[in-house]
Amino acid sequence: MTRRLDYRAKLDGEFLKEGVLLSTAWISQRDMTLPIKLELMLRLRSVVERIEIIAHDLYIRQNDVQHIAAHQVAIATSDDELKGSEKKLGVVHFKPASEASSQQRTIYVDVSCTVITLQINKAHEDEVTNPFHQVGLESVLVFGRYLSGAEDDIPPSRRTLSPVEMVNSKRFTEEIDELLRRVKRNKDKFVREMDFSQAKRAQLEMNLLTKARGEMVALENAQSEAVKEDNFHRAVDLQDEIKTLRRNVMAFVDPRLTANIVRSEDILRPKNLFDKEDLKIGTPELFTAMASSARERSAPKLKQRPSSVSSRRTNSSRSVATSASGLPRVEPWHGNKFLEKENTVVPALRDKINKSDSIEESSDASNQEEYQPVAIFKGVDYSRAVDLFGEQTARNLYSKKWQERKIGLARVQQKLESVSSTEAPKYLDCTIAILQRHLKDPLYNVYASALDLLGFVCTRYIQIHHLQRMAPSLARSIHSTVATRASDTDRRSSTATLSTMNEILEQDKRVAKAFLTRFLKPLSRGSQRGQATIVQNAAELLGTPNAEVGFTEDAVTQFGLDCLRNADPEVRSIGKKLILDVYANGRRDVIFQMVSREEQGHQHPLLRSILDDMVAINSAQARSCRHCGANIEKSDSSTLEKHYRNICPAFTKCSFGNVACEPQKE
C-alpha cells in the first residue's frame, strides 16, 4: 500500500523545524559553504517508490538553461548507514523558472532505506536576484510503504516525530491491514484446495474487515484533528471508541483464518495500547444487546448475511464443510458474544458517515493516499480559466486556503482591467462562472473579495466595453446567491451585499433592469428577506413605477402581494409598503383591482388594511384645491369660498362686486 512517508529534515547534524520540506519551504542561510547536504530521516525503515521534489522559484537560474544548479539525490539504506556508505541514485536538473510546469521533478525508485540524502552542489549566481548565493527547495514528498516490524528496529534516538504526528501514524489501521492480508492469503489457499465453503467465509470476513477499516480511518483522522485543536476531551472519547472498535474487530475475526501463514505475534499491535484490565476482551461497549435463543447462540448470524435460498442452503451445510476442511477444530473463542450484535454503529461516526451497506470488491478505493489534490474545475471551465487567467490564478481560485482564493480573485480583477474590447465578452463569460462559485464561499473575507469583483464588473467593466447585452446572463447566474447572502444572519455579509447591489442598480439602468427582473419574480425559499430588501431599496433609489428598470405597476404590485403571503413579518411589511408606494404614484385603478381581487380570494386582515389605506390616500388628495393643489382642512362650501377669495392664485375678485369668479380663458 503506497502512502506518503513521514520524515524529519536534518542539516549539519541538527534537526530542522517540524514540517520543513513537508508543508513549508526550506531556504539556506546566507553564504553557506557548498555543497549543502540535507538528510531526510524516515520514521521507519521503508521501501521508497517515488520522490517528488519542487525547487524554489527564486533560486532557479532564469536565463541560462545549461548552468542551472543541480540537485544530487543520494539514498542510503539502514545497513549502509551504519557503515557510513551511500547508494547514489543520480542527479536532478531543473529548467528555468519561467516555465511553471518544470518546477517539479518526480524520481521513481525501488529501494529500502531509512535516510534520503539531498546534496545541492551549486547555487544560482546573480547579484540582483540572489546576492547571497542561497539555495532553496519548496517541498520534498516521499512515497512508499513501511516495512512490517520496522518500528521495533528503530532506536529511540531516531524517533523524531512530534506527539501530533504520532497520533496520526495510522497504527490501528495498519493492524487491520495486516489482518486483511492474512485472511486474503488463507482465502487464496482455500481456493487452491477447492474448499469453497471456507473461502466464502474468508471473503465475508474480508468484507467486514474492509468496512471496519474505513471506520477506523475516520476515527483516527477525527482524533488527530482533536489533538491538533487541543480538544483532549473529544480525543479521550475517540480513543475509547477506537479501543471498542478494535476489540470488536479482534472478536469477530476467526483465528483459524489468520494462522498457518505467518507468526501471529508479528501483527502490528501498538505497545501500551490498553491497560491491564483491557487485555481481557469482554462484551463490546456502546451497543444494545439483542434477545437471542440458545439455538441462535450456537449458530450466530454474521452482519450482512445474504438472504437468498442458495445462501441459506450453503449456511446450513457450513458445519459439514468445516469439518472436511482440514483446519484444526478449536474451542469457541471470545468473539461469540459479538456475533449476537447486529446493526452495530460507532457513535462518533453516526453523524458523519452515511455509509452504504454494499462493499466494493476492490480495496484500492479504501487505500487511497491521504493527500489528494482538490477537484478544482469541471471540464470546459478549467481549460477556459487556464487559457484566460493562467494556471496559477486558476489554482489559487479553487485552493483550500482562503488566502489563496482571495489572491486569485484579486488577480482576476487586475486581468480584467487590461482586457481589450475585442476579448472582453469571453473574459466576462468566464468571470461569471468564477463569481457563481465564489459568491457562495462561506468565509466572509473571500466573499467580500467576490463582491468587489462583482461591483467592478457591473459598474465599470460592462460599461467600458458596452456589454449590457450580457447583463441578463450574469443576473440569471448569481441573483439567487446574492439574495440568500443579503438575508444572511451575519450582518457583515448582508450589509456588504445590500451596499454593493445599491451601487450596481444606481449605475446603469440596463444592468439594473436585468437584476430587478430576476428579483421581482416569486420569492425563493431561504432568500425571501434579502430579495424583498433589495427590491425595497431599489424602489427608494429609482422610484416606482419606473418602466426603464422594470418597475411597472403590475410587476411591483404582484411582488408585493407575494410578500404578503410570506410568514416573515418583515417581508410582509415590505410588501405592504411597496403596494402603497406604487398606488400613490401609479395607475390606481389597475392596482386597486389587483388588490381587491386578491382580497376577495384570500380574505386577510393585512389586505383589508391596505384597501383602507388606499381609501385614505384618495380622501387626503380630495381635500386639496383642484386648481392650485393647496391642502384644505375642510371641503365644505364656506371653506372653499374663503380659499378662492383670499388664497387661490387661480381666482381674482370681480370689479362689480365682492364675488369670486374664474378668469376668462382666451
PDB file of N, CA and C in Angstrom, residues 25 35 52 106 168 220 262 281 285 421 431 440 449 462:
ATOM      1  N   ALA A  25       8.591  25.674   2.955  1.00  0.00           N
ATOM      2  CA  ALA A  25       9.784  25.652   2.118  1.00  0.00           C
ATOM      3  C   ALA A  25      11.043  25.777   2.975  1.00  0.00           C
ATOM      4  N   PRO A  35      29.216  22.057  -1.207  1.00  0.00           N
ATOM      5  CA  PRO A  35      27.811  21.610  -1.353  1.00  0.00           C
ATOM      6  C   PRO A  35      27.093  21.519  -0.009  1.00  0.00           C
ATOM      7  N   GLU A  52       9.110  13.189  -4.948  1.00  0.00           N
ATOM      8  CA  GLU A  52       8.683  14.380  -5.681  1.00  0.00           C
ATOM      9  C   GLU A  52       9.393  15.601  -5.095  1.00  0.00           C
ATOM     10  N   THR A 106       9.835  14.269 -10.531  1.00  0.00           N
ATOM     11  CA  THR A 106       9.446  13.027  -9.878  1.00  0.00           C
ATOM     12  C   THR A 106      10.466  11.954 -10.221  1.00  0.00           C
ATOM     13  N   ASN A 168      -1.261  10.573  14.404  1.00  0.00           N
ATOM     14  CA  ASN A 168      -1.723  10.413  13.022  1.00  0.00           C
ATOM     15  C   ASN A 168      -0.933   9.343  12.269  1.00  0.00           C
ATOM     16  N   GLU A 220      -9.483   7.706  13.436  1.00  0.00           N
ATOM     17  CA  GLU A 220      -8.122   8.189  13.647  1.00  0.00           C
ATOM     18  C   GLU A 220      -7.947   9.597  13.100  1.00  0.00           C
ATOM     19  N   VAL A 262       1.782 -16.708   8.757  1.00  0.00           N
ATOM     20  CA  VAL A 262       2.908 -16.038   9.404  1.00  0.00           C
ATOM     21  C   VAL A 262       2.690 -16.129  10.893  1.00  0.00           C
ATOM     22  N   ILE A 281     -10.719  -9.407  26.761  1.00  0.00           N
ATOM     23  CA  ILE A 281     -11.747  -8.858  25.873  1.00  0.00           C
ATOM     24  C   ILE A 281     -13.114  -9.312  26.377  1.00  0.00           C
ATOM     25  N   GLU A 285     -18.737  -2.598  24.109  1.00  0.00           N
ATOM     26  CA  GLU A 285     -19.444  -1.485  24.717  1.00  0.00           C
ATOM     27  C   GLU A 285     -20.235  -0.716  23.664  1.00  0.00           C
ATOM     28  N   SER A 421     -11.345  45.427 -25.814  1.00  0.00           N
ATOM     29  CA  SER A 421     -12.782  45.311 -26.075  1.00  0.00           C
ATOM     30  C   SER A 421     -13.127  44.106 -26.932  1.00  0.00           C
ATOM     31  N   THR A 431     -15.671  34.998 -16.184  1.00  0.00           N
ATOM     32  CA  THR A 431     -15.788  35.633 -14.871  1.00  0.00           C
ATOM     33  C   THR A 431     -17.138  35.322 -14.229  1.00  0.00           C
ATOM     34  N   LYS A 440     -20.637  32.016  -3.199  1.00  0.00           N
ATOM     35  CA  LYS A 440     -21.151  31.034  -2.242  1.00  0.00           C
ATOM     36  C   LYS A 440     -20.127  30.655  -1.183  1.00  0.00           C
ATOM     37  N   SER A 449     -14.215  39.774  -1.228  1.00  0.00           N
ATOM     38  CA  SER A 449     -13.446  39.950  -2.470  1.00  0.00           C
ATOM     39  C   SER A 449     -14.289  39.633  -3.698  1.00  0.00           C
ATOM     40  N   ILE A 462     -18.566  46.355 -17.593  1.00  0.00           N
ATOM     41  CA  ILE A 462     -19.648  46.254 -18.579  1.00  0.00           C
ATOM     42  C   ILE A 462     -19.850  47.577 -19.313  1.00  0.00           C
TER      43      ILE A 462
END
